[in-house]
mmCIF file of C-alpha atoms in Angstrom:
data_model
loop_
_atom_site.group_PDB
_atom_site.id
_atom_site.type_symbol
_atom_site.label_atom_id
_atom_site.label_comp_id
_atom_site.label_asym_id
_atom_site.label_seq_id
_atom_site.Cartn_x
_atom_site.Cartn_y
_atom_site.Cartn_z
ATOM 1 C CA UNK A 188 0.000 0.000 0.000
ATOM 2 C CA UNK A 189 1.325 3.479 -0.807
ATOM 3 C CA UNK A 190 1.234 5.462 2.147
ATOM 4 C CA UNK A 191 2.147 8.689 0.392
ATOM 5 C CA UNK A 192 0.494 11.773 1.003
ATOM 6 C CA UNK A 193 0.133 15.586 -0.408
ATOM 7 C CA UNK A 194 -0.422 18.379 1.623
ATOM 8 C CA UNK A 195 -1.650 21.737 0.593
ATOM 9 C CA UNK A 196 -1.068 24.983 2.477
ATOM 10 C CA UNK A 197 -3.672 27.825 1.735
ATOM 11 C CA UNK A 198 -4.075 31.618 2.341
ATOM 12 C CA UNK A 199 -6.442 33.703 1.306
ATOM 13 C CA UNK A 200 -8.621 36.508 1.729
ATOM 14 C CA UNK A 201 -11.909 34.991 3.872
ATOM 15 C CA UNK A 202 -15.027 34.472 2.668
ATOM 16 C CA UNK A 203 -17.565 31.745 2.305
ATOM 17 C CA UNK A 204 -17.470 28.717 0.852
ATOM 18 C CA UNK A 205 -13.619 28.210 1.129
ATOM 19 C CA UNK A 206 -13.561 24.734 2.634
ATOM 20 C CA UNK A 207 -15.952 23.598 0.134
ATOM 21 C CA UNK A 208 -14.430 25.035 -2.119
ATOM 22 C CA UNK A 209 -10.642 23.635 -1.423
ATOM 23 C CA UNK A 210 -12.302 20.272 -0.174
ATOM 24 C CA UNK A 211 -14.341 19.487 -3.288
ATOM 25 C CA UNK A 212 -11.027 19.780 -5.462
ATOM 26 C CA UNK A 213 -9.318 17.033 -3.873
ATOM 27 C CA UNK A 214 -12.383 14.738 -3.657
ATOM 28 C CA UNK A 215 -13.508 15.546 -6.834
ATOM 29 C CA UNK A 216 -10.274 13.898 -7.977
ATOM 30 C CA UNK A 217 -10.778 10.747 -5.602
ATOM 31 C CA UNK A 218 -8.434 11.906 -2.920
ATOM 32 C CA UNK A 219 -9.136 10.562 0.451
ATOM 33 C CA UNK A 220 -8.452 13.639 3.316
ATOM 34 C CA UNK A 221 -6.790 12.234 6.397
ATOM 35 C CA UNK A 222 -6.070 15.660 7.962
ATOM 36 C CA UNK A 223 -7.435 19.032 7.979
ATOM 37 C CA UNK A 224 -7.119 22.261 9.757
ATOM 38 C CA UNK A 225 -8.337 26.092 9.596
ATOM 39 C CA UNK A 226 -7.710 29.129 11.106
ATOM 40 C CA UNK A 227 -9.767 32.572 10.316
ATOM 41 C CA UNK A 228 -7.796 35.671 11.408
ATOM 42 C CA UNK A 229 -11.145 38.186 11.721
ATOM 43 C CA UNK A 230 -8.537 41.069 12.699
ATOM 44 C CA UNK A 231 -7.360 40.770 9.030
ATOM 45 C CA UNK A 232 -9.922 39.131 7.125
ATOM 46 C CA UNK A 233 -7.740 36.061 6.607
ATOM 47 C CA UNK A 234 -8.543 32.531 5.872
ATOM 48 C CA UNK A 235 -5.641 30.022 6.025
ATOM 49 C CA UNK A 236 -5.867 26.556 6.145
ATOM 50 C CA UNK A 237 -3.832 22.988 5.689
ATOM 51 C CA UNK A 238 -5.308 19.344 4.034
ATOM 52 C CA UNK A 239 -3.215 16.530 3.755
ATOM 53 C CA UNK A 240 -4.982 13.306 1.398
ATOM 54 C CA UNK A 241 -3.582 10.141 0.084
ATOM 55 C CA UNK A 242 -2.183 10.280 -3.097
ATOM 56 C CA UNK A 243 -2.949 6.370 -3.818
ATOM 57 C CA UNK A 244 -6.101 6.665 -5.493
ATOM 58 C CA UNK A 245 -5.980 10.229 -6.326
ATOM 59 C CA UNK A 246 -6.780 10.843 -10.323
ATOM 60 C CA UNK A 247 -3.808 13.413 -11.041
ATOM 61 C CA UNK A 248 -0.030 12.979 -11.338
ATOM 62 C CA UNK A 249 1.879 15.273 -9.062
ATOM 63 C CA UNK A 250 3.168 17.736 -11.845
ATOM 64 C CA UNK A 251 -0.138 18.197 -12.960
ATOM 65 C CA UNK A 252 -2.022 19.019 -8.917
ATOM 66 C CA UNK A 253 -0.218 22.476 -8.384
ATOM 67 C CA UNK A 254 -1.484 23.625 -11.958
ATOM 68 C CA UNK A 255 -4.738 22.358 -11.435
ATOM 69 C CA UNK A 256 -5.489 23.845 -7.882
ATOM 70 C CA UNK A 257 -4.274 27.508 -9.510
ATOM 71 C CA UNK A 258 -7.056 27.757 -11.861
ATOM 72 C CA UNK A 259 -9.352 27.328 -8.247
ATOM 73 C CA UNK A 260 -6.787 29.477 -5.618
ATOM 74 C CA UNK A 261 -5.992 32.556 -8.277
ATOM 75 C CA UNK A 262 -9.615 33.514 -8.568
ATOM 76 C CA UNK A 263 -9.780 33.458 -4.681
ATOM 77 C CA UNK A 264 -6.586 35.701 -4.620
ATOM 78 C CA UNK A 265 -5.031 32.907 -2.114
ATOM 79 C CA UNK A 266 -0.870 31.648 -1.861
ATOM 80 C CA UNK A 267 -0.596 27.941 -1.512
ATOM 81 C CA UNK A 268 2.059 25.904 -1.169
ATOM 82 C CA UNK A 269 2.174 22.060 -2.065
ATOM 83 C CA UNK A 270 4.209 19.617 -0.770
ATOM 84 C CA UNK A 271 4.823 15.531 -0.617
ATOM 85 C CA UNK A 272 5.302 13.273 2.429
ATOM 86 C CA UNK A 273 8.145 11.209 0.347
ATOM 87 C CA UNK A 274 10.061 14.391 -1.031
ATOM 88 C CA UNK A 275 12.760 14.311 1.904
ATOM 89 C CA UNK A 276 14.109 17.775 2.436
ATOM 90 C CA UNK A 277 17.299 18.598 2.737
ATOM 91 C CA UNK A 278 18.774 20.325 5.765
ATOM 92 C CA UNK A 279 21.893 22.328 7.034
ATOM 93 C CA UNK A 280 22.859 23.136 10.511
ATOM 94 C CA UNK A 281 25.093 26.114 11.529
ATOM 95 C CA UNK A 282 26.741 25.678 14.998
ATOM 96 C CA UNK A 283 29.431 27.718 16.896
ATOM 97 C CA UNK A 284 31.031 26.374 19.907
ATOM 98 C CA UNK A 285 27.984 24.949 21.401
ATOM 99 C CA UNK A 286 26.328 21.432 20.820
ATOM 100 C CA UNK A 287 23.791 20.510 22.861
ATOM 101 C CA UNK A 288 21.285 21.404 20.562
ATOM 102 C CA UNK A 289 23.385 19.829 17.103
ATOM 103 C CA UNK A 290 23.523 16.275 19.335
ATOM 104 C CA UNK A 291 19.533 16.602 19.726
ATOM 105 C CA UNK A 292 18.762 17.207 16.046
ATOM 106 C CA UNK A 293 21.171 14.424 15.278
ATOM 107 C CA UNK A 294 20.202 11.914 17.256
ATOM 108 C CA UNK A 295 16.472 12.442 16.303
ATOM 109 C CA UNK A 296 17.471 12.480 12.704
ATOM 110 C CA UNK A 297 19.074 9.232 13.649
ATOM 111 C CA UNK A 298 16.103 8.003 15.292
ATOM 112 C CA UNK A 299 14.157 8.965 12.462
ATOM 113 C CA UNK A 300 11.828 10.844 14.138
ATOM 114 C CA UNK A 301 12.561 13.596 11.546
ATOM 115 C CA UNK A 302 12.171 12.503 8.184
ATOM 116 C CA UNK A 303 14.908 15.026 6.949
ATOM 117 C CA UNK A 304 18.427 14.605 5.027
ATOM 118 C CA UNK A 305 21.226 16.142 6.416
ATOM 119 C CA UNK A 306 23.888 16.032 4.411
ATOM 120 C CA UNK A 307 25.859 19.351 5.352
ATOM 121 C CA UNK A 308 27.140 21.360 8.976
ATOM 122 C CA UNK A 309 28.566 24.757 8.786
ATOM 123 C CA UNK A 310 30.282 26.114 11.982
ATOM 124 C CA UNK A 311 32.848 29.772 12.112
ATOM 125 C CA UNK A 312 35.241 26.995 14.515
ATOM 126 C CA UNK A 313 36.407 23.624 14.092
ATOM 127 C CA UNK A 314 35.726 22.204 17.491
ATOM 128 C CA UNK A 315 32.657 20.362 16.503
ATOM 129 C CA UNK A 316 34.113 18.862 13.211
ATOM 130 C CA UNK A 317 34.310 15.333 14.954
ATOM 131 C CA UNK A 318 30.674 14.799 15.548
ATOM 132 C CA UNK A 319 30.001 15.594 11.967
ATOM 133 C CA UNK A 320 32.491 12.739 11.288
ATOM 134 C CA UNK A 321 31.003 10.925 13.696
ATOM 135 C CA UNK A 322 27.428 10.884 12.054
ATOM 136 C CA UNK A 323 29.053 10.735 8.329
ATOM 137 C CA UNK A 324 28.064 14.426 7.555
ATOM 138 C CA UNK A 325 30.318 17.157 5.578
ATOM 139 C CA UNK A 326 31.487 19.645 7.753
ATOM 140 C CA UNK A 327 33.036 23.213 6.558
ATOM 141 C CA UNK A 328 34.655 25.115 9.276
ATOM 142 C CA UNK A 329 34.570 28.856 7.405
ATOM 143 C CA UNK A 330 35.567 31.544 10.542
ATOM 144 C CA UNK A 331 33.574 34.367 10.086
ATOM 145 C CA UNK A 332 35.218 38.172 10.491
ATOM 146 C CA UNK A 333 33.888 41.798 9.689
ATOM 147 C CA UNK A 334 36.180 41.902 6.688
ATOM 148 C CA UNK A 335 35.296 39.129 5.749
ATOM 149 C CA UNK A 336 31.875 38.577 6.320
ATOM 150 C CA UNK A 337 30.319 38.798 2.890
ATOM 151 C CA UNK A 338 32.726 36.975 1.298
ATOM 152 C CA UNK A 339 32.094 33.864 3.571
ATOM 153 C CA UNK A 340 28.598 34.429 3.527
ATOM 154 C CA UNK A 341 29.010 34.082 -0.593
ATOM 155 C CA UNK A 342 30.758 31.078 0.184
ATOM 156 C CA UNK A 343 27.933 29.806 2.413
ATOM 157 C CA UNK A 344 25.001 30.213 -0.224
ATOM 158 C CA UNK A 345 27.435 28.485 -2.682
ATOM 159 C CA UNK A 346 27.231 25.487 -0.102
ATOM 160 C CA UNK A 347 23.441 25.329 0.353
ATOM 161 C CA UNK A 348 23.220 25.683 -3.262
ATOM 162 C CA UNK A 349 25.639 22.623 -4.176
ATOM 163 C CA UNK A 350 24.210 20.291 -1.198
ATOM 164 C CA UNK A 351 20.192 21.456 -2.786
ATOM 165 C CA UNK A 352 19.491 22.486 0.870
ATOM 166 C CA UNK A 353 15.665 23.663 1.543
ATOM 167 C CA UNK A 354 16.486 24.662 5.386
ATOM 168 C CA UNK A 355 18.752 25.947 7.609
ATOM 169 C CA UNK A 356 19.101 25.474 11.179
ATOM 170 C CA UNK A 357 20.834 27.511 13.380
ATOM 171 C CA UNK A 358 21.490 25.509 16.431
ATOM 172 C CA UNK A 359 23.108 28.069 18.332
ATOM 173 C CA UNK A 360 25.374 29.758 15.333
ATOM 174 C CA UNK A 361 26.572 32.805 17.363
ATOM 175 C CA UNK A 362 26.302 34.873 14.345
ATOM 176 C CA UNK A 363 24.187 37.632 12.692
ATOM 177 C CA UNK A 364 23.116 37.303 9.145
ATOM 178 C CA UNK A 365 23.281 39.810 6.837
ATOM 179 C CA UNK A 366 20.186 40.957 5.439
ATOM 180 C CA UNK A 367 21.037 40.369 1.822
ATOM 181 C CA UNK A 368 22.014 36.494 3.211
ATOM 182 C CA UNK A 369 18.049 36.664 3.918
ATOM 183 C CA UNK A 370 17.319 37.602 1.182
ATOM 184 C CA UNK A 371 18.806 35.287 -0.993
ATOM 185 C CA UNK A 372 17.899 32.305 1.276
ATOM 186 C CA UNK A 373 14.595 32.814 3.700
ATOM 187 C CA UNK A 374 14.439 29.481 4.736
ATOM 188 C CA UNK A 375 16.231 29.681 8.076
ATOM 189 C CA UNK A 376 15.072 28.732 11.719
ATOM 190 C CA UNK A 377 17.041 30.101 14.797
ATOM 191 C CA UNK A 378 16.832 28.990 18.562
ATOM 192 C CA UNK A 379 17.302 31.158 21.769
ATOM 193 C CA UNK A 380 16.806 31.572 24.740
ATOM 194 C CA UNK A 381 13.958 33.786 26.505
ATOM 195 C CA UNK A 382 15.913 36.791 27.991
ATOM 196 C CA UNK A 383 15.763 39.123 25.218
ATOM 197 C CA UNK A 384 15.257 41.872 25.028
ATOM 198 C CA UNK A 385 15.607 42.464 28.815
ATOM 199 C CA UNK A 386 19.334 40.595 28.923
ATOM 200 C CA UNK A 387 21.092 40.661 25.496
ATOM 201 C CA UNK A 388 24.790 40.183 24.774
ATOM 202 C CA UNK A 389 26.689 38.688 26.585
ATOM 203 C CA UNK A 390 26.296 36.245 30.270
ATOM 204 C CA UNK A 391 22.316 36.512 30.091
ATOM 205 C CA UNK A 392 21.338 33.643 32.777
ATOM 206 C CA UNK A 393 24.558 35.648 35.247
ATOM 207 C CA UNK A 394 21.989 38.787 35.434
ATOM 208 C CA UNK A 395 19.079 36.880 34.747
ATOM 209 C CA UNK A 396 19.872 35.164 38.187
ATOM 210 C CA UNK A 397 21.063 38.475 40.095
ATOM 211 C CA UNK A 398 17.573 39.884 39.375
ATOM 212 C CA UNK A 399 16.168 36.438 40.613
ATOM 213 C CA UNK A 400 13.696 35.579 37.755
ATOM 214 C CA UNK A 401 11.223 32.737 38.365
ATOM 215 C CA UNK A 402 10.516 31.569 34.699
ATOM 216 C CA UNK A 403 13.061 31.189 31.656
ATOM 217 C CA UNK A 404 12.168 30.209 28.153
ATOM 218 C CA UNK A 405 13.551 29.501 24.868
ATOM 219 C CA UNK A 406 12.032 30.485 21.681
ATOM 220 C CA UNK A 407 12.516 29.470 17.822
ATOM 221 C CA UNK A 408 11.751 31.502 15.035
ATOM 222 C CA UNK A 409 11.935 31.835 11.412
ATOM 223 C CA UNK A 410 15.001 34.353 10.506
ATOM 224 C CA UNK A 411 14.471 37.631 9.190
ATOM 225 C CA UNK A 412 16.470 41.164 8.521
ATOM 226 C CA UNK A 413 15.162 42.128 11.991
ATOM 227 C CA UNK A 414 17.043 40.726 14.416
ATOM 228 C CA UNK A 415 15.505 37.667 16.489
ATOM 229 C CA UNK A 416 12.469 39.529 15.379
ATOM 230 C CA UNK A 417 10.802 36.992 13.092
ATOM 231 C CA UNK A 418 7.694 35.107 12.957
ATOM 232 C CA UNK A 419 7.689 32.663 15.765
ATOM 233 C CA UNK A 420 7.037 29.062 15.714
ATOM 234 C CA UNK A 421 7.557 27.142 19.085
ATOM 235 C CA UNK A 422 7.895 28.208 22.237
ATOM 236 C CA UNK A 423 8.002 26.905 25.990
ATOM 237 C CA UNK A 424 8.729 27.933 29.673
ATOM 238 C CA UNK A 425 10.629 26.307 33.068
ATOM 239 C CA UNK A 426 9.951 27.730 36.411
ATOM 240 C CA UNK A 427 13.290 28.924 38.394
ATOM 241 C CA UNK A 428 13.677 28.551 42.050
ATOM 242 C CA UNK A 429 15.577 30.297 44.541
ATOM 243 C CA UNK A 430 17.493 27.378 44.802
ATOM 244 C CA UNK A 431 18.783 27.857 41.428
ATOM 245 C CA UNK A 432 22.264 28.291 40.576
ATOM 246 C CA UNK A 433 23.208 30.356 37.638
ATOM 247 C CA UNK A 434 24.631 26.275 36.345
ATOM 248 C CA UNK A 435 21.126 25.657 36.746
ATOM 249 C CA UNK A 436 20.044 28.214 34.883
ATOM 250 C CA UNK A 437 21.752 27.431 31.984
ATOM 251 C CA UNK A 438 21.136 23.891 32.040
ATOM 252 C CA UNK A 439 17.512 23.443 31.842
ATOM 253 C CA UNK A 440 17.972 26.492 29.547
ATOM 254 C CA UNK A 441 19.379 24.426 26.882
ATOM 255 C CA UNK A 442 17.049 21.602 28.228
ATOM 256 C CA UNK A 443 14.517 23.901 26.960
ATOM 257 C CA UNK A 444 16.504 25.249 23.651
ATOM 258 C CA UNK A 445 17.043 21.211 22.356
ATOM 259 C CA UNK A 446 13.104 20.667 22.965
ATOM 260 C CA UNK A 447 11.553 24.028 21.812
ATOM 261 C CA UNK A 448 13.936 23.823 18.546
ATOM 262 C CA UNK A 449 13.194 20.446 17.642
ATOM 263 C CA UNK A 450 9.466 20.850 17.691
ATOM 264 C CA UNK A 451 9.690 23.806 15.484
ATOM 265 C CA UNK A 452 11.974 21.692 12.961
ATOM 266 C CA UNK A 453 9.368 18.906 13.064
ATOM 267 C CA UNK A 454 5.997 21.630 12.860
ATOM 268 C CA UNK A 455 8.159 22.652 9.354
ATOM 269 C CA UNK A 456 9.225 19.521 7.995
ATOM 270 C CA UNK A 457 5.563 18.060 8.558
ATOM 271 C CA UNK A 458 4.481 20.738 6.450
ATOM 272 C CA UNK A 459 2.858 22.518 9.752
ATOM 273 C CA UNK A 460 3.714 25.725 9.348
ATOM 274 C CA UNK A 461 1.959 28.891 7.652
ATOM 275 C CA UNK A 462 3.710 32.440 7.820
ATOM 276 C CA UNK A 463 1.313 35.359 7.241
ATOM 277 C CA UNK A 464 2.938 39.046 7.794
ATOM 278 C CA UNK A 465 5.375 38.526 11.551
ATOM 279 C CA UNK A 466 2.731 35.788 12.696
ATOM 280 C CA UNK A 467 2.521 32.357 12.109
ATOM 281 C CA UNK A 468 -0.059 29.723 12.169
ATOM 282 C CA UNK A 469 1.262 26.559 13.718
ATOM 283 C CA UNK A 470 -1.412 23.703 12.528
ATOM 284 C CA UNK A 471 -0.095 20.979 15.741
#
């Protein structure tokens, strides 16, 4: 039995009849929905939406379904996206120095609990070069400096470009993008942790614990030009007790950062995920 699915990702101005509408095109084709999910923003007259159906049995070949659904969605003035359950994307993670939250994508990937490739790590230092080895993965070690920023960041897109990535990860890559990085590749998600804007730069959980602060949080997001200031996707909270030390502190902190960025890589490789203006719709 092919277990294969498509999924279709819809956005459009609201009005009625759009489930009918968007349902009635995949049955009227013989697709069989297994999932579906809607969400009406009122605030800006916004209808978005994600179905999922089984492609055995369904009366189109795959080149032909994004066509086919245009000549419904342009009338309606909607953006779709269309994607397959056995199209595996193809993902890059950045690191720094840090790795607690490479190990956890890397194990799960192991695991398979994310149906993902990842054939490529790109760090500005060496020191994690041997657990790329030690999961078979290429690793490029290119140091980044302000002369030579751009250049390295040309060398970068040249990588996800050769490897065919669809995503980057940055799992704790201790550097800014520039915006015309964005630009030319959008398809970034970032992790960290909940202090900002009240503790940027650098020691956050030091002066987070010398003000005594009862809850920390981490916090993944797609990237944009604005600074840790794009649409989020996942986020989640710990309580801190007096007891605390500033090592505990930063240990369920990156308990949190492994967890809170692995859902969000999951909610976007399941196809999850809808962006609309700095918001996001996150159909769990």
């Amino acid at each position: 039995m092919n277990n294969s699915t498509a999924t279709l990702l819809v956005s459009c101005p609201d009005q009625k009849g759009l489930v009918a509408k968007i349902a009635d095109f995949i049955y009227s084709y013989g697709g069989n929905i297994i999932h579906a999910d809607q969400h009406t923003d009122f605030q800006q007259g916004l209808f978005l939406t994600r179905l999922e159906w089984q492609l055995e049995g369904f009366n189109l070949p795959r080149e032909v379904i994004d066509p086919a659904f245009g000549a419904i969605a342009k009338p309606l003035n909607a953006t779709w996206q269309l994607h397959f359950s056995d199209t595996l994307p193809r993902l890059a993670i950045w690191v720094t120095k840090q790795d607690h939250c490479l190990l956890d994508l890397l194990w799960r990937w192991q695991a398979k609990e994310l149906t993902v490739d990842i054939p490529l790590i790109i760090s500005n230092h060496a020191i994690l070069k041997p657990l790329a080895e030690q999961f078979g993965i290429d690793f490029y070690h290119i140091p980044i400096t302000k002369d030579t920023k751009l250049e390295q960041e040309a060398q970068q897109l040249e990588l996800l470009e050769k490897y065919q990535i669809n995503l980057v990860v940055l799992a704790k890559y201790m550097q800014i993008l520039s915006p015309d990085f964005v630009k030319q590749f959008s398809k970034i998600i970032n992790i960290h942790h909940s202090f900002l804007p009240a503790f940027p730069g650098a020691n956050p959980y030091q002066r987070a614990y010398e003000r005594g602060v009862k809850i920390i949080g981490a916090t993944a997001h797609y990237v944009t030009a604005d600074l840790d200031e794009g649409p989020i996707i996942e986020q989640d909270v710990v309580r801190i007790s007096h007891r605390d030390t500033v090592q505990d502190l930063i240990r369920k902190g990156k308990d949190l950062e492994r967890l809170v960025l692995a859902r969000a890589v999951r909610f976007h490789l399941q196809n999850r995920v809808l962006v609309y203006g700095t918001r996001t719709v996150v159909f769990a």
